[in-house]
Amino acid sequence: MKTAILLLNVGSPDAPTVPAVRRYLTQFLNDKRVIDLPWLLRKFLVNAIIIPFRVKNSTKLYLRLWTKKGSPLIFLTEELREKLEQKQKDGDKVFAAMRYGNPSIKKALKEIKSEGFEKIILVPLFPQHAMSTTETAVTAAEKRIKKLGIKAEVKSVEQFYDHPKFLESFVKQGQKYDLSKYDHVIFSYHGLPNRHIEKCHPGINLAVCNCTTAGIPEHGKKCYRATSYETSRLLAKQLNLKPEDYTVSYQSRLSKNWLTPFTDVTLDEKLKEGKKKILVFAPSFVTDCLETTLEIGVEYGDEFYKNGGEKLQLVESLNAEDHWVEALNEIIKDQTTA
């Protein structure tokens, strides 16, 4: 079957300007799977409070992130798309779209429809499932497919946090550094509100759930906290790290009622323990972006050094590395050929 592979990532503003950032934040934060409050409350909170107070600061951050090629998230995803397409058989094609902003899902699917593909494979580029990433991206694509009247067979790649090739790719990134020269390793994941976990898994008690130590719990394999800890355990095993050698933490929080421990707090705690050289992996991101390059590499780094740290090194994400292209191609085949 003539197949279209659609890579789905989060997105970025079109430019590091206040109007562009406002448009992006408006689309992003009004998503009910991102801020899961009642419609009226969400609209008021997002459009009357959050965006007016955040847009200028967010614009300054994007200005620091921007390169001559534009937003790293966009051009790195495009590089990945180009390389992945070279791996496909004749007639198959790879597209890339952002859940928020451009290139849009609508534009990509219109092109897919016009070229008459018989099969569409949706590939959300999020290793661990969350309703604010994987779920919203796939749902948006499926709705647009239906609205456009596309009759192709549709399949989706699920989370791939435990796929051997994904793990191998991150290990290769980490092996660019001599782990013996660092006092500690942190696996930092994008944070989520606790209520997201509780909403996806009714009845769960995060205070007593043992998913942080005992693997994937009974309440399901799509628990973001469980899969992030499992990702870390699997990576640590391949990196020959003992449990005391690494810590799992969460970044980008908006309130204290988000998944803990927080990455910035963890860095402070490790410093107090005398661990002044720390290597940081960010295994919930396959593409470097604001949260990796700037939040960890610059903001956390500045604070770390100010408090007496000697070395804070971010392990680059998978981006468009050749080994990641090979890995992703195999992940897609493994999950969609059955």
Coordinates of N, CA and C in Angstrom, one line a residue, residues 89-325:
K89 N 10.4 2.8 1.1 CA 10.3 2.2 -0.2 C 9.7 3.2 -1.2
D90 N 9.9 3.0 -2.5 CA 9.4 3.9 -3.5 C 7.9 4.1 -3.4
G91 N 7.4 5.3 -3.4 CA 6.0 5.6 -3.3 C 5.6 6.0 -2.0
D92 N 6.3 5.6 -0.9 CA 6.0 6.0 0.4 C 6.7 7.4 0.7
K93 N 6.1 8.1 1.6 CA 6.5 9.5 1.9 C 6.4 9.8 3.3
V94 N 7.3 10.7 3.8 CA 7.2 11.1 5.2 C 6.9 12.6 5.3
F95 N 5.9 12.9 6.2 CA 5.5 14.3 6.4 C 5.7 14.6 7.9
A96 N 5.8 15.9 8.1 CA 6.0 16.4 9.5 C 5.0 17.5 9.8
A97 N 4.4 17.4 11.0 CA 3.4 18.5 11.4 C 3.5 18.7 12.9
M98 N 3.0 19.9 13.3 CA 3.0 20.3 14.7 C 1.6 20.3 15.2
R99 N 1.5 19.9 16.4 CA 0.1 19.9 17.1 C -0.3 21.4 17.2
Y100 N 0.6 22.3 17.4 CA 0.3 23.7 17.6 C 1.2 24.5 16.6
G101 N 0.7 25.4 15.9 CA 1.5 26.2 15.0 C 1.8 25.5 13.7
N102 N 2.9 25.9 13.0 CA 3.2 25.4 11.7 C 4.5 24.6 11.7
P103 N 4.6 23.7 10.7 CA 3.6 23.2 9.7 C 2.5 22.5 10.4
S104 N 1.3 22.8 9.9 CA 0.1 22.3 10.6 C -0.3 20.9 10.2
I105 N -1.1 20.3 11.1 CA -1.6 19.0 10.7 C -2.6 19.1 9.5
K106 N -3.3 20.1 9.5 CA -4.3 20.3 8.4 C -3.6 20.4 7.1
K107 N -2.5 21.1 7.0 CA -1.7 21.3 5.7 C -1.2 19.9 5.3
A108 N -0.6 19.2 6.2 CA 0.1 17.9 5.9 C -1.0 16.9 5.4
L109 N -2.1 16.9 6.1 CA -3.1 15.9 5.7 C -3.8 16.3 4.4
K110 N -3.9 17.6 4.1 CA -4.4 18.0 2.7 C -3.5 17.5 1.6
E111 N -2.2 17.6 1.9 CA -1.2 17.1 0.9 C -1.3 15.6 0.8
I112 N -1.4 14.9 1.9 CA -1.6 13.4 1.9 C -2.8 13.0 1.1
K113 N -3.9 13.7 1.3 CA -5.1 13.4 0.6 C -4.9 13.6 -0.9
S114 N -4.3 14.7 -1.3 CA -4.2 15.1 -2.7 C -3.3 14.1 -3.4
E115 N -2.4 13.4 -2.7 CA -1.4 12.5 -3.3 C -2.0 11.0 -3.3
G116 N -3.2 10.8 -2.7 CA -3.8 9.6 -2.8 C -3.2 8.4 -2.0
F117 N -2.7 8.7 -0.9 CA -2.1 7.6 -0.1 C -3.2 6.6 0.5
E118 N -2.9 5.4 0.5 CA -3.8 4.4 0.9 C -3.7 4.0 2.4
K119 N -2.6 4.4 3.0 CA -2.4 4.1 4.4 C -1.6 5.3 5.0
I120 N -2.1 5.7 6.2 CA -1.4 6.7 7.0 C -1.0 6.2 8.3
I121 N 0.3 6.4 8.6 CA 0.9 6.0 9.9 C 1.2 7.3 10.7
L122 N 0.4 7.5 11.8 CA 0.7 8.6 12.7 C 1.8 8.3 13.7
V123 N 2.8 9.2 13.8 CA 3.9 8.9 14.7 C 4.1 10.1 15.6
P124 N 3.4 10.1 16.8 CA 3.7 11.1 17.8 C 5.1 10.9 18.4
L125 N 5.9 12.0 18.3 CA 7.3 11.8 18.7 C 7.5 12.0 20.2
F126 N 6.7 11.2 21.0 CA 6.7 11.3 22.5 C 7.0 9.9 23.0
P127 N 8.1 9.7 23.6 CA 8.4 8.3 24.1 C 7.4 7.8 25.1
Q128 N 7.0 8.6 26.1 CA 6.0 8.2 27.1 C 4.7 8.9 26.8
H129 N 3.6 8.1 26.9 CA 2.3 8.5 26.6 C 1.8 9.5 27.7
A130 N 1.2 10.6 27.2 CA 0.5 11.5 28.1 C -0.7 12.1 27.3
M131 N -1.7 12.5 28.0 CA -2.9 13.1 27.3 C -2.5 14.4 26.7
S132 N -1.6 15.1 27.3 CA -1.2 16.5 26.8 C -0.2 16.4 25.6
T133 N 0.3 15.2 25.3 CA 1.2 15.1 24.1 C 0.7 14.1 23.1
T134 N 0.9 12.8 23.4 CA 0.5 11.7 22.5 C -1.0 11.8 22.2
E135 N -1.8 11.8 23.2 CA -3.3 11.8 23.0 C -3.8 12.9 22.2
T136 N -3.4 14.1 22.6 CA -3.9 15.3 21.9 C -3.5 15.3 20.4
A137 N -2.2 14.9 20.2 CA -1.7 14.9 18.8 C -2.4 13.9 17.9
V138 N -2.6 12.7 18.4 CA -3.3 11.7 17.6 C -4.8 12.0 17.4
T139 N -5.4 12.5 18.5 CA -6.8 12.9 18.4 C -7.0 14.0 17.4
A140 N -6.2 15.0 17.4 CA -6.3 16.1 16.4 C -6.1 15.6 15.0
A141 N -5.2 14.7 14.8 CA -4.9 14.2 13.4 C -6.1 13.3 13.0
E142 N -6.6 12.5 13.9 CA -7.8 11.7 13.5 C -9.0 12.5 13.2
K143 N -9.2 13.5 13.9 CA -10.4 14.4 13.7 C -10.2 15.1 12.3
R144 N -9.0 15.5 12.0 CA -8.8 16.2 10.7 C -8.9 15.2 9.6
I145 N -8.5 14.0 9.7 CA -8.6 13.0 8.7 C -10.1 12.8 8.4
K146 N -10.9 12.7 9.4 CA -12.3 12.5 9.3 C -13.0 13.7 8.6
K147 N -12.6 14.9 9.0 CA -13.2 16.1 8.5 C -12.8 16.3 7.0
L148 N -11.6 15.9 6.6 CA -11.2 16.0 5.2 C -11.7 14.8 4.3
G149 N -12.4 13.9 5.0 CA -12.9 12.7 4.2 C -11.9 11.8 3.6
I150 N -10.8 11.7 4.3 CA -9.7 10.8 3.8 C -10.1 9.4 4.1
K151 N -10.0 8.5 3.1 CA -10.5 7.1 3.3 C -9.3 6.1 3.5
A152 N -8.2 6.6 3.7 CA -7.0 5.7 3.9 C -7.1 4.9 5.2
E153 N -6.4 3.8 5.3 CA -6.2 3.0 6.5 C -5.3 3.8 7.4
V154 N -5.7 4.0 8.7 CA -4.9 4.8 9.6 C -4.4 3.9 10.8
K155 N -3.1 4.0 11.1 CA -2.5 3.4 12.2 C -1.7 4.4 13.0
S156 N -1.5 4.1 14.3 CA -0.7 5.0 15.1 C 0.4 4.3 15.8
V157 N 1.5 4.9 16.0 CA 2.6 4.4 16.8 C 2.3 4.8 18.2
E158 N 2.4 3.8 19.1 CA 2.2 4.1 20.5 C 3.5 4.5 21.2
Q159 N 3.4 4.7 22.5 CA 4.6 5.1 23.2 C 5.7 4.1 22.9
F160 N 7.0 4.5 23.0 CA 8.1 3.7 22.6 C 9.2 3.8 23.7
Y161 N 8.9 4.2 24.9 CA 9.9 4.4 25.9 C 10.7 3.2 26.2
D162 N 10.2 1.9 26.0 CA 11.0 0.7 26.3 C 11.4 0.0 25.0
H163 N 11.3 0.6 23.9 CA 11.8 0.0 22.7 C 13.3 -0.1 22.7
P164 N 13.9 -1.2 22.4 CA 15.4 -1.4 22.5 C 16.1 -0.3 21.7
K165 N 15.6 0.0 20.5 CA 16.3 0.9 19.6 C 16.2 2.4 20.1
F166 N 15.1 2.7 20.7 CA 15.0 4.1 21.3 C 16.0 4.2 22.5
L167 N 16.1 3.2 23.3 CA 17.0 3.2 24.5 C 18.4 3.2 24.0
E168 N 18.7 2.4 23.0 CA 20.1 2.4 22.4 C 20.5 3.7 21.9
S169 N 19.6 4.4 21.2 CA 19.9 5.8 20.7 C 20.2 6.7 21.8
F170 N 19.5 6.7 22.9 CA 19.8 7.6 24.0 C 21.1 7.3 24.7
V171 N 21.3 6.0 24.8 CA 22.6 5.5 25.4 C 23.8 6.0 24.5
K172 N 23.6 6.0 23.2 CA 24.7 6.4 22.3 C 25.0 7.9 22.5
Q173 N 23.9 8.7 22.7 CA 24.1 10.1 23.0 C 24.8 10.3 24.3
G174 N 24.5 9.5 25.3 CA 25.1 9.6 26.6 C 26.6 9.2 26.6
Q175 N 26.9 8.3 25.8 CA 28.2 7.8 25.7 C 29.2 8.7 25.0
K176 N 28.7 9.8 24.5 CA 29.6 10.9 24.0 C 30.3 11.6 25.2
Y177 N 29.8 11.3 26.4 CA 30.4 11.9 27.6 C 31.0 10.8 28.5
D178 N 32.1 11.1 29.2 CA 32.7 10.1 30.1 C 31.9 10.2 31.4
L179 N 31.1 9.2 31.7 CA 30.2 9.3 32.9 C 31.0 9.2 34.1
S180 N 32.2 8.7 34.1 CA 33.1 8.5 35.3 C 33.6 9.9 35.8
K181 N 33.4 10.9 34.9 CA 33.9 12.3 35.3 C 32.7 13.1 36.0
Y182 N 31.6 12.5 36.2 CA 30.4 13.1 36.8 C 30.1 12.5 38.1
D183 N 29.6 13.3 39.0 CA 29.3 12.8 40.4 C 27.9 12.2 40.4
H184 N 27.0 12.6 39.5 CA 25.7 12.1 39.5 C 25.0 12.3 38.1
V185 N 24.0 11.5 37.9 CA 23.2 11.6 36.6 C 21.8 11.9 37.0
I186 N 21.1 12.8 36.3 CA 19.7 13.1 36.5 C 19.0 12.8 35.2
F187 N 17.9 12.1 35.3 CA 17.0 11.9 34.1 C 15.8 12.9 34.4
S188 N 15.8 13.9 33.6 CA 14.7 15.0 33.7 C 13.7 14.8 32.7
Y189 N 12.4 14.8 33.1 CA 11.2 14.6 32.3 C 10.4 15.9 32.4
H190 N 9.6 16.1 31.3 CA 8.7 17.2 31.3 C 7.6 16.9 32.4
G191 N 7.3 17.9 33.2 CA 6.4 17.7 34.3 C 4.9 17.7 33.8
L192 N 4.1 17.1 34.6 CA 2.6 17.1 34.4 C 1.9 17.4 35.7
P193 N 0.7 18.1 35.6 CA 0.0 18.2 36.9 C -0.4 16.9 37.4
N194 N -0.4 16.7 38.7 CA -0.8 15.4 39.3 C -2.2 15.0 38.9
R195 N -3.0 16.0 38.6 CA -4.4 15.6 38.3 C -4.5 15.0 36.9
H196 N -3.5 15.2 36.0 CA -3.5 14.5 34.7 C -3.3 13.0 35.0
I197 N -2.4 12.6 35.9 CA -2.2 11.2 36.2 C -3.5 10.6 36.8
E198 N -4.0 11.4 37.7 CA -5.2 10.9 38.5 C -6.4 10.8 37.5
K199 N -6.5 11.7 36.5 CA -7.6 11.7 35.6 C -7.5 10.5 34.7
C200 N -6.3 10.2 34.2 CA -6.1 9.1 33.3 C -6.2 7.7 34.0
H201 N -6.0 7.7 35.3 CA -6.0 6.5 36.1 C -6.8 6.7 37.3
P202 N -8.1 6.7 37.2 CA -9.0 6.9 38.4 C -8.7 5.9 39.5
G203 N -8.6 6.5 40.7 CA -8.4 5.7 41.9 C -7.0 5.6 42.3
I204 N -6.0 6.1 41.5 CA -4.6 6.0 41.8 C -4.3 7.0 43.0
N205 N -3.5 6.5 43.8 CA -3.0 7.4 44.9 C -1.5 7.6 44.8
L206 N -1.2 8.7 44.2 CA 0.2 9.0 43.9 C 1.1 8.9 45.2
A207 N 0.6 9.2 46.3 CA 1.4 9.2 47.5 C 1.9 7.8 47.9
V208 N 1.1 6.8 47.5 CA 1.5 5.4 47.9 C 1.8 4.5 46.8
C209 N 1.6 5.0 45.5 CA 1.9 4.2 44.4 C 3.3 3.8 44.3
N210 N 3.7 2.6 44.0 CA 5.1 2.2 44.0 C 5.7 2.1 42.6
C211 N 5.1 2.8 41.7 CA 5.7 2.7 40.3 C 7.1 3.3 40.2
T212 N 7.4 4.1 41.2 CA 8.8 4.7 41.2 C 9.9 3.7 41.5
T213 N 9.5 2.6 42.1 CA 10.5 1.6 42.5 C 10.2 0.2 41.9
A214 N 9.0 -0.1 41.6 CA 8.6 -1.5 41.3 C 8.2 -1.7 39.8
G215 N 8.5 -0.8 38.9 CA 8.2 -1.0 37.5 C 6.8 -0.6 37.2
I216 N 6.3 -1.1 36.1 CA 4.9 -0.7 35.6 C 3.9 -1.3 36.5
P217 N 3.0 -0.4 37.1 CA 2.0 -0.9 38.0 C 0.8 -1.5 37.3
E218 N -0.1 -2.0 38.1 CA -1.3 -2.7 37.6 C -2.3 -1.7 36.9
H219 N -2.2 -0.4 37.3 CA -3.2 0.5 36.7 C -2.9 0.9 35.3
G220 N -1.9 0.3 34.7 CA -1.8 0.4 33.2 C -0.4 0.9 32.8
K221 N -0.2 0.6 31.5 CA 1.1 0.9 30.9 C 1.2 2.3 30.4
K222 N 0.1 3.1 30.5 CA 0.2 4.4 30.0 C 0.2 5.5 31.1
C223 N 0.7 5.1 32.3 CA 0.9 6.0 33.4 C 2.2 6.7 33.1
Y224 N 2.2 8.0 32.9 CA 3.4 8.8 32.6 C 4.4 8.7 33.6
R225 N 4.1 8.8 34.9 CA 5.1 8.7 35.9 C 5.7 7.3 35.9
A226 N 4.9 6.2 35.8 CA 5.5 4.9 35.8 C 6.4 4.7 34.6
T227 N 6.0 5.2 33.4 CA 6.9 4.9 32.2 C 8.1 5.8 32.3
S228 N 8.1 7.0 32.9 CA 9.3 7.8 33.0 C 10.3 7.1 33.9
Y229 N 9.8 6.5 35.0 CA 10.7 5.8 35.9 C 11.3 4.6 35.3
E230 N 10.4 3.9 34.5 CA 10.9 2.7 33.8 C 11.9 3.0 32.7
T231 N 11.7 4.1 32.0 CA 12.7 4.6 31.0 C 14.0 4.8 31.7
S232 N 14.0 5.4 32.8 CA 15.2 5.7 33.6 C 15.9 4.4 34.0
R233 N 15.2 3.5 34.5 CA 15.8 2.2 35.0 C 16.4 1.5 33.8
L234 N 15.7 1.5 32.7 CA 16.3 0.8 31.5 C 17.5 1.5 31.0
L235 N 17.5 2.8 30.9 CA 18.7 3.5 30.5 C 19.9 3.3 31.5
A236 N 19.5 3.4 32.8 CA 20.6 3.2 33.8 C 21.2 1.9 33.7
K237 N 20.5 0.9 33.4 CA 21.0 -0.5 33.3 C 22.0 -0.5 32.1
Q238 N 21.7 0.1 31.0 CA 22.6 0.0 29.9 C 23.8 0.9 30.1
L239 N 23.6 1.9 30.9 CA 24.8 2.9 31.2 C 25.6 2.4 32.4
N240 N 25.2 1.2 32.9 CA 25.9 0.7 34.1 C 25.9 1.6 35.3
L241 N 24.7 2.2 35.5 CA 24.5 3.1 36.7 C 23.8 2.3 37.8
K242 N 24.3 2.5 39.0 CA 23.6 1.9 40.1 C 22.5 2.8 40.6
P243 N 21.5 2.3 41.3 CA 20.4 3.2 41.8 C 20.8 4.5 42.5
E244 N 21.9 4.4 43.2 CA 22.4 5.6 43.9 C 23.1 6.6 43.0
D245 N 23.4 6.2 41.8 CA 24.1 7.0 40.8 C 23.2 8.0 40.1
Y246 N 21.9 7.8 40.1 CA 21.0 8.6 39.3 C 19.7 9.0 40.1
T247 N 19.1 10.1 39.6 CA 17.8 10.5 40.1 C 16.9 10.8 39.0
V248 N 15.6 10.5 39.2 CA 14.5 10.9 38.2 C 13.8 12.1 38.8
S249 N 13.6 13.1 37.9 CA 13.0 14.3 38.3 C 12.2 14.9 37.2
Y250 N 11.4 16.0 37.5 CA 10.5 16.6 36.5 C 10.7 18.1 36.5
Q251 N 10.7 18.6 35.3 CA 10.9 20.1 35.1 C 9.7 20.8 34.5
S252 N 9.8 22.1 34.3 CA 8.8 22.9 33.6 C 7.5 22.9 34.4
R253 N 7.5 22.9 35.7 CA 6.3 22.9 36.5 C 5.7 24.3 36.5
L254 N 4.4 24.4 36.7 CA 3.6 25.6 36.8 C 3.1 25.8 38.2
S255 N 3.1 24.8 39.0 CA 2.6 24.9 40.4 C 3.3 23.7 41.2
K256 N 3.1 23.8 42.5 CA 3.6 22.8 43.4 C 2.9 21.4 43.3
N257 N 1.7 21.5 42.6 CA 0.9 20.3 42.5 C 1.2 19.5 41.2
W258 N 2.4 19.5 40.8 CA 2.9 18.8 39.7 C 3.8 17.6 40.1
L259 N 4.1 16.7 39.2 CA 4.9 15.6 39.5 C 6.2 16.0 40.2
T260 N 6.6 15.3 41.2 CA 7.8 15.6 41.9 C 8.7 14.3 41.9
P261 N 10.0 14.5 42.2 CA 10.7 15.7 42.6 C 11.0 16.6 41.4
F262 N 11.1 17.9 41.7 CA 11.4 18.9 40.7 C 12.9 18.9 40.3
T263 N 13.2 19.1 39.1 CA 14.6 19.0 38.6 C 15.4 20.1 39.3
D264 N 14.9 21.4 39.3 CA 15.8 22.4 39.9 C 16.0 22.2 41.4
V265 N 15.0 21.7 42.1 CA 15.2 21.4 43.5 C 16.2 20.2 43.7
T266 N 16.1 19.2 42.8 CA 17.0 18.1 42.9 C 18.4 18.5 42.6
L267 N 18.7 19.5 41.7 CA 20.0 20.0 41.5 C 20.6 20.6 42.7
D268 N 19.7 21.4 43.4 CA 20.2 22.1 44.6 C 20.5 21.0 45.7
E269 N 19.7 20.0 45.8 CA 19.9 19.0 46.8 C 21.2 18.2 46.5
K270 N 21.5 17.9 45.3 CA 22.7 17.2 44.9 C 24.0 18.1 45.2
L271 N 23.8 19.4 45.0 CA 24.9 20.3 45.3 C 25.3 20.2 46.8
K272 N 24.2 20.2 47.6 CA 24.4 20.2 49.1 C 25.0 18.9 49.5
E273 N 24.8 17.8 48.7 CA 25.5 16.5 49.0 C 26.9 16.5 48.5
G274 N 27.3 17.6 47.9 CA 28.7 17.6 47.4 C 28.9 17.1 46.0
K275 N 27.8 16.9 45.3 CA 27.8 16.5 43.9 C 27.8 17.7 43.0
K276 N 29.0 18.1 42.5 CA 29.2 19.3 41.8 C 29.3 19.2 40.3
K277 N 29.4 17.9 39.8 CA 29.5 17.7 38.4 C 28.3 16.7 38.0
I278 N 27.3 17.2 37.3 CA 26.1 16.4 37.0 C 25.8 16.4 35.5
L279 N 25.5 15.2 35.1 CA 25.1 14.9 33.7 C 23.6 14.8 33.6
V280 N 22.9 15.5 32.7 CA 21.5 15.5 32.7 C 21.0 14.9 31.3
F281 N 20.2 13.9 31.4 CA 19.4 13.3 30.2 C 18.0 13.9 30.3
A282 N 17.4 14.1 29.1 CA 16.0 14.5 29.1 C 15.3 13.5 28.2
P283 N 14.9 12.3 28.7 CA 14.4 11.2 27.8 C 13.0 11.3 27.4
S284 N 12.3 12.4 27.8 CA 10.9 12.6 27.3 C 10.9 13.5 26.0
F285 N 12.1 14.0 25.6 CA 12.2 14.8 24.4 C 13.1 14.1 23.4
V286 N 12.6 13.9 22.2 CA 13.5 13.3 21.2 C 14.1 14.5 20.3
T287 N 13.6 15.7 20.5 CA 14.1 16.8 19.8 C 14.5 17.9 20.8
D288 N 15.6 18.5 20.6 CA 16.0 19.6 21.5 C 15.1 20.8 21.2
C289 N 14.8 21.5 22.3 CA 13.8 22.6 22.2 C 14.0 23.6 23.4
L290 N 13.0 24.4 23.6 CA 13.1 25.4 24.7 C 13.4 24.7 26.1
E291 N 12.7 23.6 26.3 CA 12.8 22.9 27.6 C 14.2 22.2 27.8
T292 N 14.8 21.8 26.8 CA 16.1 21.2 27.0 C 17.3 22.2 26.9
T293 N 17.4 22.8 25.7 CA 18.5 23.7 25.5 C 18.5 24.9 26.4
L294 N 17.4 25.5 26.6 CA 17.3 26.7 27.4 C 17.0 26.5 28.9
E295 N 16.0 25.7 29.2 CA 15.6 25.5 30.6 C 16.6 24.8 31.4
I296 N 17.1 23.6 30.8 CA 18.1 22.9 31.5 C 19.5 23.5 31.3
G297 N 19.8 23.7 30.0 CA 21.2 24.1 29.7 C 21.6 25.4 30.1
V298 N 20.6 26.4 30.2 CA 20.9 27.8 30.5 C 20.4 28.2 31.9
E299 N 19.0 28.1 32.0 CA 18.4 28.6 33.3 C 18.9 27.7 34.5
Y300 N 18.7 26.4 34.4 CA 19.2 25.6 35.5 C 20.7 25.7 35.7
G301 N 21.4 25.8 34.5 CA 22.8 25.8 34.6 C 23.3 27.1 35.3
D302 N 22.7 28.2 35.0 CA 23.1 29.5 35.6 C 22.9 29.4 37.1
E303 N 21.8 28.8 37.6 CA 21.6 28.7 39.0 C 22.5 27.7 39.7
F304 N 22.8 26.6 38.9 CA 23.7 25.6 39.4 C 25.1 26.1 39.7
Y305 N 25.6 26.9 38.7 CA 27.0 27.5 38.8 C 27.0 28.5 39.9
K306 N 25.9 29.3 40.0 CA 25.9 30.4 41.0 C 25.9 29.8 42.4
N307 N 25.4 28.6 42.6 CA 25.4 27.9 43.9 C 26.6 27.1 44.2
G308 N 27.6 27.1 43.3 CA 28.8 26.4 43.6 C 29.1 25.2 42.7
G309 N 28.2 24.9 41.7 CA 28.4 23.8 40.9 C 29.5 24.0 39.9
E310 N 30.2 22.9 39.5 CA 31.3 23.0 38.6 C 31.0 22.6 37.2
K311 N 30.1 21.7 37.0 CA 29.8 21.2 35.6 C 28.4 20.7 35.6
L312 N 27.6 21.3 34.7 CA 26.2 20.8 34.4 C 26.1 20.6 32.9
Q313 N 26.1 19.3 32.5 CA 26.1 19.0 31.1 C 24.8 18.3 30.7
L314 N 24.2 18.9 29.7 CA 23.0 18.4 29.1 C 23.4 17.4 28.0
V315 N 22.9 16.2 28.0 CA 23.1 15.3 26.9 C 22.1 15.7 25.8
E316 N 22.6 15.9 24.6 CA 21.8 16.3 23.5 C 20.7 15.3 23.2
S317 N 19.6 15.8 22.7 CA 18.5 14.8 22.4 C 18.8 14.1 21.1
L318 N 17.9 13.3 20.7 CA 18.2 12.4 19.5 C 18.2 13.2 18.2
N319 N 17.3 14.2 18.1 CA 17.3 15.1 17.0 C 17.2 14.4 15.7
A320 N 18.2 14.5 14.8 CA 18.2 13.8 13.5 C 19.4 13.0 13.4
E321 N 19.9 12.5 14.5 CA 21.1 11.6 14.5 C 20.8 10.4 13.6
D322 N 21.8 9.9 12.9 CA 21.6 8.7 12.0 C 21.1 7.5 12.7
H323 N 21.6 7.3 13.9 CA 21.2 6.1 14.7 C 19.7 6.2 15.2
W324 N 19.3 7.5 15.4 CA 17.9 7.7 15.7 C 17.0 7.5 14.5
V325 N 17.4 7.9 13.4 CA 16.6 7.7 12.1 C 16.4 6.2 11.9

